[in-house]
Amino acid sequence: MNSVVRSAGVGLLTLALCNISVQAASLAASLKDKGPQLKSAGPLTFGPEGILFVGDTADAAIYALATDDQTPAPANATLKVERINEKIAAALGTTPQQIMINDLAVNPISHKAYLAVTRGQGPDAKPVLVRVGSGDKLDVWPLDNVRFSRAALPDAPAATAAPAAGNRQQNSRKDSITDLAYVGDRLLVAGLSNEEFSSSLRSIPFPFQTVNKGTSAEIYHGAHGRFETRSPIRTFVPFDIADEKHLLAAYTCTPLVSFPISALKPGTHLKGNTIAELGNRNQPLDMIAYRKDGKDFILLANNSRGVMKITTENIDKSDPIVAPVPDGNKKGLTYETIAEWKGVEQLDQLDKDHALVIRSKGNGALDLEALVLP
Amino acid sequence: MSWKAWSVGSPVTVAAALVCGCGTIRPANQDLSRATVAHETSLPTVGALVIRLVQSAAHNGKFVFKATGIEPGILDGLQKITTTREKWSEAFAIYVDDKSVFQQDEVPAVIGAYRVSRDGLIFEPEFPLEPGLRYRAVCVPSRLSALADEPRTVARLSSQGTSTVETKFHIPARSTVPTAVVEHVYPETSLLPENQLKFYIHFSAPMSRGHSYENVHLVDASGREIDFPFLQLGEELWNPDGTRFTLFFDPGRVKRGLQPREEIGPVLEQGKAYTLIIDQRWRDATGSPLRRTYRKEFRAGPPDYDPPRASSWSVQTPFAGTQGSLIVDFPEPLDHALLQRLLTVKDPHGQQINGRLETRADDKRWVFTPLKPWKLGTHQLVAQTVLEDLAGNSLGRPFEVDIFEKVDRQLEIRTVSLPFEVRPKKPGKR
């Protein structure tokens, strides 16, 4: 979902994208295996040449899939599929209660939407990828003949290579992949463990060379008074600040933090700057960056505080928050809540003027809908 | 190839007129089955188009929909064609058919694969049929003929004015007798630090996911529910077999200095009593609720900002030549899950020893029993430094880092070793 690098500088976006496409000339050809056996489908993001990256938590791996969906087509700015969860459930022969839509990504070439879906709720649940074209027609993507490559994530990065002492129970540790972004020539993968509380952010060069080549960094977010903390990243988006590529990361404990991607080095502690506080009783869900009227904005969907439009005008000048903020709305980057965008659970950029969202309409119904960027 | 014809479910009445491939009109109301369990029926007579649900030996015992009674000429034609799933579904398609579940009139056809056998057209759903759900199978003989390029049949069928065969099936619901229970919630101690970081909830059977947070509640001593105490993640943190759920407290309210805690305070407050309630309505992987609601009562104690120190652990050593247990006592409970994999024992040659592990005394005691007798000499108890206490402080590093410390240390897998001596058994000792 987070594949577009936005520039806060002037006119750099086009240059950045051209650069990527030149580098990417032979990327799709690197996907040589056929018929990926996904065990789950979580976060999605597009790379160049219509390559779709899928975070597979159950398999502790990232899959790069050749969609071969490279025919340019305009986006359908009026796209709306009402009750898309019911339609997907029907196509998969089950009830909407047995369906989870985990992520949404728009192919920036064809403007087709790809949805990561889980069918079933138990440990034997099956992953499904669903495509939505410019009409409202759904298509379950058969993966049997799809070319792919796979990068395995180390399942227990904090554990020693040796197995635990002896006759132990099954290793219950698992990293959940919380977000993906393709930046330049690499994939960034944020993860969260179901045991130790730590943040892992891996940078995996693409094409995938060998497994476990990714590097990880342990991230602290900015200091508040005297203390700072490790914390897992929930969602992030690449963003250029003063001509340098940064990640803007929303943490599970709600600060919005920036740090330069160049600082992502193997096995390091990385410290980010807190640039906004997003409020209590709230979890960030998904994030995109876009440009409107010559200015750059971040759009952040939250579980209880709606969709926030965050201005980035002074992002390169603003001082990081270094002290507790009694009234977070007044410190750091400013944001407004977009009242009309209620119930947004998934979010991606459709084209330069529109976003594609999955939003809850009550009664369990979810709509896929194109919305004009605010 | 063997076929077992199968009609399932409660009696279902098909209101639409049923038209056979040969044009014979069957009764408008057909009772598909009076049985709620599978039973064999005879294959239909040639010439009568009938749709059945059959268990196929060729599909690993999966249930497939089979249309039989298709004219041999059409079947021959269908065997020769290659077409898309979409084209097939215009002639023969299965739909979920439950207005109580689906609020829209038109739903897409169920996806699956088509195959032509010597006596019929088979649709194999991509996924197993859902217990409790109704399905509607629709076959349009004239479209089958068109697909098979049989113009004469198409003309004949069209002249009869009606052209759809429709059969409904009801898949029996699963038994929802509750069997699963919450077996343990860790930490088991009833006194937790105010900055307690997480619970592990262990179930007796694999559970469903997707609605987990709706089923966990935290209430105070007066029974008032605490708002938003936990971190809610769409991914939900399960172990691979779906029997252990990790529930983090909202870290924004655990850590000092963050806005959520500044504004609405910590979740737990020292000296107060709480109950964690795990609702009986939580469904297991088969859709059945739990047998009973689970309650864990505890009090909040002082916050813990100090990392555990291996030097404060006491070790009771076994004797050489025995398979006695190595017992390690900690001054505070450590994280139950991490204790299962982050402590290891090495023999005098540095080789890891295999053995059986238990945690006791509310995770303040770690007991290791080797599979083979202990050797004589200096052994090592090796702890990885990511081992945490209940508040997320790990060996040598507090959960919250003082910013006056540098944080640019290399991230490595580091261990702490505690040597212990395994001595010969004294005469007369067991």
JSON list of C-alpha atoms in Angstrom, two decimals, chain B residues 248-330:
[
{"chain": "B", "resi": 248, "resn": "PHE", "atom": "CA", "xyz": [-0.68, -6.35, 25.27]},
{"chain": "B", "resi": 249, "resn": "PHE", "atom": "CA", "xyz": [-1.77, -3.49, 27.45]},
{"chain": "B", "resi": 250, "resn": "ASP", "atom": "CA", "xyz": [-1.95, -0.23, 25.48]},
{"chain": "B", "resi": 251, "resn": "PRO", "atom": "CA", "xyz": [1.72, 0.75, 25.52]},
{"chain": "B", "resi": 252, "resn": "GLY", "atom": "CA", "xyz": [0.75, 4.41, 25.22]},
{"chain": "B", "resi": 253, "resn": "ARG", "atom": "CA", "xyz": [-0.72, 4.12, 28.71]},
{"chain": "B", "resi": 254, "resn": "VAL", "atom": "CA", "xyz": [2.08, 2.01, 30.14]},
{"chain": "B", "resi": 255, "resn": "LYS", "atom": "CA", "xyz": [5.01, 4.22, 29.18]},
{"chain": "B", "resi": 256, "resn": "ARG", "atom": "CA", "xyz": [5.69, 7.40, 31.03]},
{"chain": "B", "resi": 257, "resn": "GLY", "atom": "CA", "xyz": [5.56, 10.65, 29.12]},
{"chain": "B", "resi": 258, "resn": "LEU", "atom": "CA", "xyz": [3.34, 9.55, 26.24]},
{"chain": "B", "resi": 259, "resn": "GLN", "atom": "CA", "xyz": [0.21, 11.51, 25.48]},
{"chain": "B", "resi": 260, "resn": "PRO", "atom": "CA", "xyz": [-2.36, 8.77, 26.14]},
{"chain": "B", "resi": 261, "resn": "ARG", "atom": "CA", "xyz": [-1.00, 8.21, 29.64]},
{"chain": "B", "resi": 262, "resn": "GLU", "atom": "CA", "xyz": [-0.65, 11.94, 30.29]},
{"chain": "B", "resi": 263, "resn": "GLU", "atom": "CA", "xyz": [-4.26, 12.54, 29.30]},
{"chain": "B", "resi": 264, "resn": "ILE", "atom": "CA", "xyz": [-6.17, 9.60, 30.71]},
{"chain": "B", "resi": 265, "resn": "GLY", "atom": "CA", "xyz": [-3.68, 7.97, 33.03]},
{"chain": "B", "resi": 266, "resn": "PRO", "atom": "CA", "xyz": [-2.32, 4.46, 33.26]},
{"chain": "B", "resi": 267, "resn": "VAL", "atom": "CA", "xyz": [-4.58, 1.45, 32.87]},
{"chain": "B", "resi": 268, "resn": "LEU", "atom": "CA", "xyz": [-3.59, -0.08, 36.20]},
{"chain": "B", "resi": 269, "resn": "GLU", "atom": "CA", "xyz": [-3.10, 1.90, 39.39]},
{"chain": "B", "resi": 270, "resn": "GLN", "atom": "CA", "xyz": [-1.11, 0.69, 42.33]},
{"chain": "B", "resi": 271, "resn": "GLY", "atom": "CA", "xyz": [-3.21, -0.73, 45.17]},
{"chain": "B", "resi": 272, "resn": "LYS", "atom": "CA", "xyz": [-6.38, -1.28, 43.12]},
{"chain": "B", "resi": 273, "resn": "ALA", "atom": "CA", "xyz": [-8.05, -4.59, 42.29]},
{"chain": "B", "resi": 274, "resn": "TYR", "atom": "CA", "xyz": [-9.03, -5.69, 38.79]},
{"chain": "B", "resi": 275, "resn": "THR", "atom": "CA", "xyz": [-10.57, -8.64, 37.00]},
{"chain": "B", "resi": 276, "resn": "LEU", "atom": "CA", "xyz": [-9.65, -9.76, 33.51]},
{"chain": "B", "resi": 277, "resn": "ILE", "atom": "CA", "xyz": [-12.75, -11.34, 31.97]},
{"chain": "B", "resi": 278, "resn": "ILE", "atom": "CA", "xyz": [-12.53, -13.66, 28.97]},
{"chain": "B", "resi": 279, "resn": "ASP", "atom": "CA", "xyz": [-15.99, -13.95, 27.55]},
{"chain": "B", "resi": 280, "resn": "GLN", "atom": "CA", "xyz": [-17.64, -17.30, 27.00]},
{"chain": "B", "resi": 281, "resn": "ARG", "atom": "CA", "xyz": [-18.80, -16.01, 23.61]},
{"chain": "B", "resi": 282, "resn": "TRP", "atom": "CA", "xyz": [-15.29, -16.27, 22.17]},
{"chain": "B", "resi": 283, "resn": "ARG", "atom": "CA", "xyz": [-15.59, -18.86, 19.38]},
{"chain": "B", "resi": 284, "resn": "ASP", "atom": "CA", "xyz": [-13.19, -21.71, 18.84]},
{"chain": "B", "resi": 285, "resn": "ALA", "atom": "CA", "xyz": [-11.99, -22.62, 15.36]},
{"chain": "B", "resi": 286, "resn": "THR", "atom": "CA", "xyz": [-15.10, -24.74, 14.74]},
{"chain": "B", "resi": 287, "resn": "GLY", "atom": "CA", "xyz": [-17.43, -21.86, 15.66]},
{"chain": "B", "resi": 288, "resn": "SER", "atom": "CA", "xyz": [-18.44, -23.11, 19.11]},
{"chain": "B", "resi": 289, "resn": "PRO", "atom": "CA", "xyz": [-18.30, -20.77, 22.10]},
{"chain": "B", "resi": 290, "resn": "LEU", "atom": "CA", "xyz": [-16.19, -21.48, 25.16]},
{"chain": "B", "resi": 291, "resn": "ARG", "atom": "CA", "xyz": [-17.63, -23.70, 27.86]},
{"chain": "B", "resi": 292, "resn": "ARG", "atom": "CA", "xyz": [-17.50, -20.92, 30.40]},
{"chain": "B", "resi": 293, "resn": "THR", "atom": "CA", "xyz": [-16.35, -17.37, 31.02]},
{"chain": "B", "resi": 294, "resn": "TYR", "atom": "CA", "xyz": [-12.91, -17.10, 32.60]},
{"chain": "B", "resi": 295, "resn": "ARG", "atom": "CA", "xyz": [-12.00, -14.56, 35.26]},
{"chain": "B", "resi": 296, "resn": "LYS", "atom": "CA", "xyz": [-8.58, -13.64, 36.51]},
{"chain": "B", "resi": 297, "resn": "GLU", "atom": "CA", "xyz": [-8.57, -11.45, 39.60]},
{"chain": "B", "resi": 298, "resn": "PHE", "atom": "CA", "xyz": [-5.44, -9.52, 40.52]},
{"chain": "B", "resi": 299, "resn": "ARG", "atom": "CA", "xyz": [-4.15, -6.42, 42.28]},
{"chain": "B", "resi": 300, "resn": "ALA", "atom": "CA", "xyz": [-1.79, -3.82, 40.89]},
{"chain": "B", "resi": 301, "resn": "GLY", "atom": "CA", "xyz": [1.43, -3.37, 42.82]},
{"chain": "B", "resi": 302, "resn": "PRO", "atom": "CA", "xyz": [4.21, -0.80, 42.50]},
{"chain": "B", "resi": 303, "resn": "PRO", "atom": "CA", "xyz": [5.55, -0.17, 39.00]},
{"chain": "B", "resi": 304, "resn": "ASP", "atom": "CA", "xyz": [8.69, -2.02, 38.01]},
{"chain": "B", "resi": 305, "resn": "TYR", "atom": "CA", "xyz": [11.28, 0.00, 36.12]},
{"chain": "B", "resi": 306, "resn": "ASP", "atom": "CA", "xyz": [14.30, -2.15, 36.99]},
{"chain": "B", "resi": 307, "resn": "PRO", "atom": "CA", "xyz": [15.69, -4.74, 34.60]},
{"chain": "B", "resi": 308, "resn": "PRO", "atom": "CA", "xyz": [16.09, -8.25, 36.00]},
{"chain": "B", "resi": 309, "resn": "ARG", "atom": "CA", "xyz": [19.67, -9.21, 36.88]},
{"chain": "B", "resi": 310, "resn": "ALA", "atom": "CA", "xyz": [20.97, -12.74, 36.40]},
{"chain": "B", "resi": 311, "resn": "SER", "atom": "CA", "xyz": [23.37, -12.23, 39.29]},
{"chain": "B", "resi": 312, "resn": "SER", "atom": "CA", "xyz": [20.41, -12.20, 41.67]},
{"chain": "B", "resi": 313, "resn": "TRP", "atom": "CA", "xyz": [19.18, -15.65, 40.61]},
{"chain": "B", "resi": 314, "resn": "SER", "atom": "CA", "xyz": [19.80, -18.59, 42.93]},
{"chain": "B", "resi": 315, "resn": "VAL", "atom": "CA", "xyz": [20.70, -21.96, 41.44]},
{"chain": "B", "resi": 316, "resn": "GLN", "atom": "CA", "xyz": [20.23, -25.36, 43.07]},
{"chain": "B", "resi": 317, "resn": "THR", "atom": "CA", "xyz": [22.53, -27.79, 41.35]},
{"chain": "B", "resi": 318, "resn": "PRO", "atom": "CA", "xyz": [22.03, -31.53, 40.83]},
{"chain": "B", "resi": 319, "resn": "PHE", "atom": "CA", "xyz": [24.64, -34.27, 41.31]},
{"chain": "B", "resi": 320, "resn": "ALA", "atom": "CA", "xyz": [26.71, -35.88, 38.58]},
{"chain": "B", "resi": 321, "resn": "GLY", "atom": "CA", "xyz": [25.45, -39.22, 37.35]},
{"chain": "B", "resi": 322, "resn": "THR", "atom": "CA", "xyz": [21.86, -38.41, 38.31]},
{"chain": "B", "resi": 323, "resn": "GLN", "atom": "CA", "xyz": [18.99, -36.95, 36.36]},
{"chain": "B", "resi": 324, "resn": "GLY", "atom": "CA", "xyz": [18.08, -34.62, 39.17]},
{"chain": "B", "resi": 325, "resn": "SER", "atom": "CA", "xyz": [16.62, -31.23, 38.29]},
{"chain": "B", "resi": 326, "resn": "LEU", "atom": "CA", "xyz": [18.47, -27.97, 37.98]},
{"chain": "B", "resi": 327, "resn": "ILE", "atom": "CA", "xyz": [16.37, -25.40, 39.86]},
{"chain": "B", "resi": 328, "resn": "VAL", "atom": "CA", "xyz": [16.72, -21.69, 39.22]},
{"chain": "B", "resi": 329, "resn": "ASP", "atom": "CA", "xyz": [14.86, -19.19, 41.42]},
{"chain": "B", "resi": 330, "resn": "PHE", "atom": "CA", "xyz": [14.26, -15.59, 40.39]}
]
